[in-house]
Every structure is written in structure tokens, then in C-alpha cells.
Amino acid sequence: MPRRTSVALNVVERGAGTPVLALHGWTPDHRLMLGCLEPVFAGRPGYRRLYPDLPGMGASAAPPEIAGSDDVLDAVQDFVDDTLGGVPFLLVGESYGGYLARALARSRPDQVLGLALICPVGTALEHAERSVPPRQVLRPDPDLLASTDARTAAEFASIAVVQTPETLRRFRDEIQVGLDLADTAAMARIRRRWALSENPEGGVPFARPTLILTGRQDHATGYLDQFALLPHYPRATFAVLDVAGHNLQIEQPVLFDALVGEWLDRVAAER
């Protein structure tokens, strides 16, 4: 197929077998998805995991032609064409990456074997229009914050529902490292045209195994707006995890691993 953009996405690849494409959220990079998914696949051979950096994030450039979410989606479409062609694949998206993943599933319903969404943007794209709970910290650790450098402590505390040495370590290694690399000028340009021109749920319902994971204390994307997606995904497991915010994958890792593993089992059974 002819390319839609001139952008080549940086990608980290692991394993061999059925492809799994994982799209991270707004501002971090591929390490967010690699950090949460690799433990799931540690005992599951037969999967080729693809972790790209979205344009303007990580090591992927965002030239001036990338001027909105439609262009970001086009770059992902090019990546799929170049890397997978018509090979069927599993699709995982987190937060903004979940918004893009839903659009990708709409455009490739016969190629996407299953869809997993982690704290995805729901029916309301703009934060001011979302139904979200108030910010809560259920397991605070002021001593931990006091022993951490001020910038990291502030960024971690702004989103963490569970403040422990392990969630802080994973925040640093999997999330903050990407935040520090983001091209802020490019992202401001994309942000001005943030809405996709086509509603991801505007087509035929996606009738393959789906997983929608949300956090009960997620004050970024919430959990109520995602419930409204269910009619479009008749094969969806929908879970709201307590003691979990927007980084539920590091705050409820045991439940995360179990639910993603069960989704993989459902997809495999369909084949």
C-alpha cells in the first residue's frame, strides 16, 4: 500500500510468532507497554511483541506533517503495513494509545484478532468533558516522597494511587523516562487537532475478544465513559479495579497479568 506519511516509527521487538502490537499513551514511550506486557508473555512463547514509539514520543520523530491525531494514526497504519502487511495480529492500547487502537480495529476488523484497552480514553476525549472520580491516594507513603528528588516525587505523586518503592521504581523506569524524551513542541501541535476525524465506534461493532481495564481511582480517564463503549464490543470483558489509578498496570500487577492472560486465552481459543 502507498505510504500515508514519511514517518518511520522507532520500535522495540521481542519474541517470535503471532504479532502483538502495543500502543502506549500520550507522552510516555514504548517502555510503558514493554514493562507491563513482558511479564505476561514471560511464560507464553509464540508471540512477536512490537512496541513502537508514537510520533513525537520516545525516539520517533514528528515532522510538521504530523499535525493531529489523524496523522499519528496514519503513521501507525504505515507501521502495520510495513511491518506486518496483511498478517493478523493482536492489538493493545493504553490511554491515548487505546483511542488509536480502537480506530485501528475499526479500519482492520478482519486483521485484528483481539483488542485490549488499558485505562483507555472513553467516549469523552477532552478531560473537561470526562466523568472522572476525584484524585485519591489510597496508600500514601510521605517518607518515600520525601526521600525522592523533588521533580520525580511531584510527577509520581500527581498520579499514584499506591505509593510504594516498587510503584515508584516502575514509574521511573517505565513512564518517567518517556516523559523526559517527549517532543513538547510536536505534541502541542498534535494536541490542537486531537480528535480523530472518524469516530472509532462509528462502524460495525468489533465482535472479537476484547478486554477493557479501568481504574476505580483513575482521575485521568476514569471508568464510567468506558462503560458506554460496551455495545460496540459485544465480546468485551470490562473490569474496574479498585486501588488502581491511571497506572493500574503497576498498582494492580497480579490482576493485570491475570486478566490480560485470560484475554490471550480467549483470542487463542477463537483461532
Tab-separated table of C-alpha atoms in Angstrom:
chain	number	residue	atom	x	y	z
A	1	MET	CA	0.000	0.000	0.000
A	2	PRO	CA	1.203	3.580	-0.608
A	3	ARG	CA	2.566	5.286	2.488
A	4	ARG	CA	0.362	7.849	4.195
A	5	THR	CA	3.260	9.687	5.908
A	6	SER	CA	7.039	9.929	5.713
A	7	VAL	CA	7.424	8.888	9.345
A	8	ALA	CA	9.278	5.726	10.390
A	9	LEU	CA	8.462	4.741	13.961
A	10	ASN	CA	11.150	3.554	16.322
A	11	VAL	CA	10.223	0.070	17.539
A	12	VAL	CA	11.476	-2.451	20.091
A	13	GLU	CA	10.664	-6.068	19.273
A	14	ARG	CA	10.600	-9.178	21.422
A	15	GLY	CA	9.844	-12.827	20.648
A	16	ALA	CA	8.500	-14.605	17.566
A	17	GLY	CA	5.113	-15.896	16.480
A	18	THR	CA	1.691	-14.249	16.403
A	19	PRO	CA	2.225	-10.465	16.336
A	20	VAL	CA	1.087	-8.296	19.236
A	21	LEU	CA	1.114	-4.542	18.571
A	22	ALA	CA	1.202	-2.403	21.745
A	23	LEU	CA	0.492	1.343	21.614
A	24	HIS	CA	1.463	3.494	24.582
A	25	GLY	CA	-0.337	6.588	25.819
A	26	TRP	CA	0.154	10.334	25.466
A	27	THR	CA	3.726	11.497	26.320
A	28	PRO	CA	5.463	8.281	27.554
A	29	ASP	CA	7.181	5.883	25.147
A	30	HIS	CA	7.301	2.160	24.351
A	31	ARG	CA	8.777	1.295	27.762
A	32	LEU	CA	5.372	1.731	29.404
A	33	MET	CA	3.939	-1.114	27.308
A	34	LEU	CA	7.066	-3.250	27.386
A	35	GLY	CA	7.182	-3.015	31.171
A	36	CYS	CA	3.603	-4.134	31.714
A	37	LEU	CA	3.296	-6.766	28.962
A	38	GLU	CA	6.619	-8.600	29.030
A	39	PRO	CA	5.857	-10.235	32.410
A	40	VAL	CA	2.625	-11.572	30.892
A	41	PHE	CA	4.478	-13.119	27.950
A	42	ALA	CA	7.366	-14.488	30.032
A	43	GLY	CA	5.657	-17.878	30.213
A	44	ARG	CA	3.847	-17.657	26.883
A	45	PRO	CA	6.024	-18.452	23.859
A	46	GLY	CA	4.724	-17.962	20.353
A	47	TYR	CA	4.131	-14.202	20.324
A	48	ARG	CA	6.037	-11.474	18.500
A	49	ARG	CA	5.673	-8.308	20.570
A	50	LEU	CA	6.027	-4.969	18.789
A	51	TYR	CA	6.486	-1.849	20.908
A	52	PRO	CA	6.682	1.307	18.747
A	53	ASP	CA	7.163	4.864	19.936
A	54	LEU	CA	4.348	7.073	18.678
A	55	PRO	CA	5.351	10.209	16.690
A	56	GLY	CA	6.854	12.904	18.900
A	57	MET	CA	7.402	10.449	21.731
A	58	GLY	CA	10.397	8.312	22.617
A	59	ALA	CA	12.761	8.053	19.638
A	60	SER	CA	10.100	8.607	16.938
A	61	ALA	CA	10.222	11.949	15.170
A	62	ALA	CA	7.149	14.045	14.435
A	63	PRO	CA	7.866	16.315	11.448
A	64	PRO	CA	5.490	19.209	10.693
A	65	GLU	CA	3.235	16.941	8.602
A	66	ILE	CA	2.233	15.195	11.849
A	67	ALA	CA	-0.266	17.856	12.885
A	68	GLY	CA	-3.047	15.924	14.597
A	69	SER	CA	-4.269	12.538	15.766
A	70	ASP	CA	-5.305	11.567	12.246
A	71	ASP	CA	-1.656	11.907	11.222
A	72	VAL	CA	-0.479	9.894	14.234
A	73	LEU	CA	-2.949	7.164	13.283
A	74	ASP	CA	-1.698	7.289	9.684
A	75	ALA	CA	1.856	6.723	10.948
A	76	VAL	CA	0.646	3.674	12.883
A	77	GLN	CA	-1.180	2.420	9.792
A	78	ASP	CA	2.051	2.756	7.816
A	79	PHE	CA	3.894	0.849	10.532
A	80	VAL	CA	1.400	-2.019	10.310
A	81	ASP	CA	1.624	-2.079	6.503
A	82	ASP	CA	5.423	-2.024	6.537
A	83	THR	CA	5.931	-4.477	9.406
A	84	LEU	CA	3.006	-6.882	9.187
A	85	GLY	CA	1.356	-6.393	5.824
A	86	GLY	CA	-1.857	-8.403	5.976
A	87	VAL	CA	-0.766	-10.759	8.778
A	88	PRO	CA	-3.377	-10.991	11.582
A	89	PHE	CA	-2.287	-9.505	14.912
A	90	LEU	CA	-3.395	-8.759	18.466
A	91	LEU	CA	-3.746	-5.123	19.471
A	92	VAL	CA	-3.176	-3.478	22.865
A	93	GLY	CA	-3.591	0.223	23.601
A	94	GLU	CA	-3.112	2.275	26.762
A	95	SER	CA	-4.862	5.624	27.394
A	96	TYR	CA	-4.438	7.701	24.181
A	97	GLY	CA	-2.966	4.585	22.597
A	98	GLY	CA	-6.301	2.915	23.368
A	99	TYR	CA	-8.082	5.644	21.386
A	100	LEU	CA	-5.796	4.947	18.422
A	101	ALA	CA	-6.164	1.179	18.879
A	102	ARG	CA	-9.948	1.402	18.664
A	103	ALA	CA	-9.613	3.338	15.408
A	104	LEU	CA	-7.140	0.774	14.082
A	105	ALA	CA	-9.547	-2.051	14.960
A	106	ARG	CA	-12.308	-0.232	13.090
A	107	SER	CA	-10.189	0.086	9.958
A	108	ARG	CA	-8.821	-3.502	10.107
A	109	PRO	CA	-11.632	-5.628	11.597
A	110	ASP	CA	-10.549	-8.754	9.739
A	111	GLN	CA	-6.881	-8.378	10.666
A	112	VAL	CA	-7.141	-7.548	14.384
A	113	LEU	CA	-7.595	-10.846	16.244
A	114	GLY	CA	-8.364	-9.252	19.598
A	115	LEU	CA	-8.305	-5.857	21.288
A	116	ALA	CA	-7.118	-4.987	24.812
A	117	LEU	CA	-7.538	-1.485	26.237
A	118	ILE	CA	-5.724	-0.314	29.378
A	119	CYS	CA	-7.150	2.815	31.039
A	120	PRO	CA	-8.295	3.986	27.612
A	121	VAL	CA	-9.776	7.334	26.758
A	122	GLY	CA	-13.517	6.676	26.741
A	123	THR	CA	-16.406	8.356	24.952
A	124	ALA	CA	-15.269	11.843	26.087
A	125	LEU	CA	-11.959	12.848	24.534
A	126	GLU	CA	-11.362	16.133	26.340
A	127	HIS	CA	-10.600	15.914	30.048
A	128	ALA	CA	-13.076	18.637	30.971
A	129	GLU	CA	-15.889	16.537	29.491
A	130	ARG	CA	-14.940	13.241	31.157
A	131	SER	CA	-16.684	11.620	34.097
A	132	VAL	CA	-13.774	11.009	36.449
A	133	PRO	CA	-13.503	10.465	40.212
A	134	PRO	CA	-11.659	12.955	42.425
A	135	ARG	CA	-7.953	12.401	42.858
A	136	GLN	CA	-7.282	9.952	45.688
A	137	VAL	CA	-4.203	8.387	47.259
A	138	LEU	CA	-5.243	5.183	48.994
A	139	ARG	CA	-1.790	4.019	50.058
A	140	PRO	CA	0.355	7.081	50.733
A	141	ASP	CA	3.991	6.997	51.745
A	142	PRO	CA	5.179	10.504	52.651
A	143	ASP	CA	8.593	9.202	53.724
A	144	LEU	CA	9.107	7.700	50.274
A	145	LEU	CA	8.246	11.001	48.609
A	146	ALA	CA	10.499	12.905	50.991
A	147	SER	CA	13.449	10.669	50.095
A	148	THR	CA	12.927	11.160	46.342
A	149	ASP	CA	14.125	14.081	44.239
A	150	ALA	CA	11.524	16.837	44.112
A	151	ARG	CA	10.672	16.615	40.402
A	152	THR	CA	10.192	12.842	40.406
A	153	ALA	CA	8.248	12.976	43.661
A	154	ALA	CA	5.883	15.608	42.249
A	155	GLU	CA	5.256	13.744	38.995
A	156	PHE	CA	4.767	10.432	40.794
A	157	ALA	CA	2.503	11.908	43.475
A	158	SER	CA	0.325	13.624	40.854
A	159	ILE	CA	-0.919	10.279	39.538
A	160	ALA	CA	-0.035	7.495	42.006
A	161	VAL	CA	-2.867	5.899	43.992
A	162	VAL	CA	-0.393	3.433	45.510
A	163	GLN	CA	2.871	4.957	46.721
A	164	THR	CA	5.389	2.171	47.357
A	165	PRO	CA	9.060	1.696	46.464
A	166	GLU	CA	8.014	-0.749	43.707
A	167	THR	CA	5.433	1.523	42.072
A	168	LEU	CA	7.947	4.381	42.247
A	169	ARG	CA	10.636	2.222	40.643
A	170	ARG	CA	8.336	1.214	37.821
A	171	PHE	CA	7.142	4.800	37.381
A	172	ARG	CA	10.759	5.899	36.913
A	173	ASP	CA	11.776	3.019	34.656
A	174	GLU	CA	8.654	2.665	32.519
A	175	ILE	CA	6.918	6.050	32.494
A	176	GLN	CA	9.078	8.983	33.543
A	177	VAL	CA	11.878	8.006	31.192
A	178	GLY	CA	9.487	8.509	28.290
A	179	LEU	CA	8.039	11.723	29.677
A	180	ASP	CA	11.526	13.215	29.642
A	181	LEU	CA	12.029	12.428	25.934
A	182	ALA	CA	8.773	13.782	24.508
A	183	ASP	CA	8.945	16.469	21.821
A	184	THR	CA	6.779	19.060	23.555
A	185	ALA	CA	6.506	21.334	20.525
A	186	ALA	CA	5.309	18.483	18.299
A	187	MET	CA	2.866	17.297	20.922
A	188	ALA	CA	1.413	20.784	21.319
A	189	ARG	CA	0.883	20.853	17.545
A	190	ILE	CA	-0.822	17.433	17.558
A	191	ARG	CA	-2.900	18.406	20.585
A	192	ARG	CA	-4.583	21.202	18.614
A	193	ARG	CA	-6.189	18.558	16.365
A	194	TRP	CA	-6.534	15.818	18.947
A	195	ALA	CA	-9.879	14.357	17.863
A	196	LEU	CA	-9.839	11.744	15.117
A	197	SER	CA	-11.948	12.688	12.116
A	198	GLU	CA	-13.785	9.341	12.320
A	199	ASN	CA	-15.376	8.010	15.491
A	200	PRO	CA	-13.628	4.708	16.363
A	201	GLU	CA	-17.030	3.238	17.265
A	202	GLY	CA	-18.765	4.664	14.211
A	203	GLY	CA	-18.621	1.471	12.179
A	204	VAL	CA	-19.701	-2.124	12.599
A	205	PRO	CA	-19.285	-3.488	16.173
A	206	PHE	CA	-15.968	-5.218	16.826
A	207	ALA	CA	-17.021	-8.795	17.592
A	208	ARG	CA	-13.703	-10.370	18.584
A	209	PRO	CA	-12.323	-10.961	22.098
A	210	THR	CA	-11.835	-7.642	23.842
A	211	LEU	CA	-10.593	-6.534	27.256
A	212	ILE	CA	-11.263	-3.113	28.782
A	213	LEU	CA	-9.355	-2.430	32.011
A	214	THR	CA	-10.110	0.685	34.068
A	215	GLY	CA	-9.085	2.003	37.482
A	216	ARG	CA	-11.675	2.894	40.112
A	217	GLN	CA	-9.472	5.797	41.250
A	218	ASP	CA	-8.321	6.858	37.761
A	219	HIS	CA	-8.796	10.632	37.747
A	220	ALA	CA	-7.284	10.968	34.252
A	221	THR	CA	-9.629	8.873	32.088
A	222	GLY	CA	-11.988	7.418	34.690
A	223	TYR	CA	-14.141	4.306	34.231
A	224	LEU	CA	-17.693	5.496	33.505
A	225	ASP	CA	-17.069	6.762	29.964
A	226	GLN	CA	-15.540	3.413	29.011
A	227	PHE	CA	-18.652	1.527	30.117
A	228	ALA	CA	-20.510	3.331	27.341
A	229	LEU	CA	-18.226	1.617	24.806
A	230	LEU	CA	-19.578	-1.855	25.598
A	231	PRO	CA	-22.364	-2.032	22.958
A	232	HIS	CA	-19.682	-1.679	20.280
A	233	TYR	CA	-17.607	-4.523	21.762
A	234	PRO	CA	-20.016	-7.448	22.346
A	235	ARG	CA	-17.142	-9.808	23.287
A	236	ALA	CA	-15.615	-7.473	25.883
A	237	THR	CA	-14.650	-8.249	29.434
A	238	PHE	CA	-14.990	-4.949	31.311
A	239	ALA	CA	-13.146	-4.606	34.628
A	240	VAL	CA	-12.969	-1.750	37.121
A	241	LEU	CA	-10.069	-2.382	39.504
A	242	ASP	CA	-10.108	-0.892	42.981
A	243	VAL	CA	-6.875	0.546	44.412
A	244	ALA	CA	-5.844	1.491	40.888
A	245	GLY	CA	-5.423	4.780	39.096
A	246	HIS	CA	-4.280	5.650	35.593
A	247	ASN	CA	-1.229	3.418	36.027
A	248	LEU	CA	-3.230	0.383	37.116
A	249	GLN	CA	-0.720	-1.950	35.460
A	250	ILE	CA	1.852	-1.098	38.145
A	251	GLU	CA	-0.625	-0.715	41.011
A	252	GLN	CA	-2.540	-3.972	40.469
A	253	PRO	CA	0.038	-6.110	38.608
A	254	VAL	CA	-1.334	-9.505	39.688
A	255	LEU	CA	-4.852	-8.718	38.468
A	256	PHE	CA	-3.421	-7.082	35.352
A	257	ASP	CA	-1.402	-10.173	34.443
A	258	ALA	CA	-4.361	-12.487	35.106
A	259	LEU	CA	-6.859	-10.502	33.041
A	260	VAL	CA	-4.512	-9.959	30.104
A	261	GLY	CA	-3.609	-13.660	30.219
A	262	GLU	CA	-7.285	-14.622	30.134
A	263	TRP	CA	-7.790	-12.316	27.136
A	264	LEU	CA	-4.898	-14.041	25.346
A	265	ASP	CA	-6.542	-17.400	26.095
A	266	ARG	CA	-9.828	-16.205	24.608
A	267	VAL	CA	-8.115	-14.967	21.458
A	268	ALA	CA	-6.208	-18.247	21.099
A	269	ALA	CA	-9.427	-20.255	21.504
A	270	GLU	CA	-11.024	-18.304	18.650
A	271	ARG	CA	-8.240	-19.352	16.307
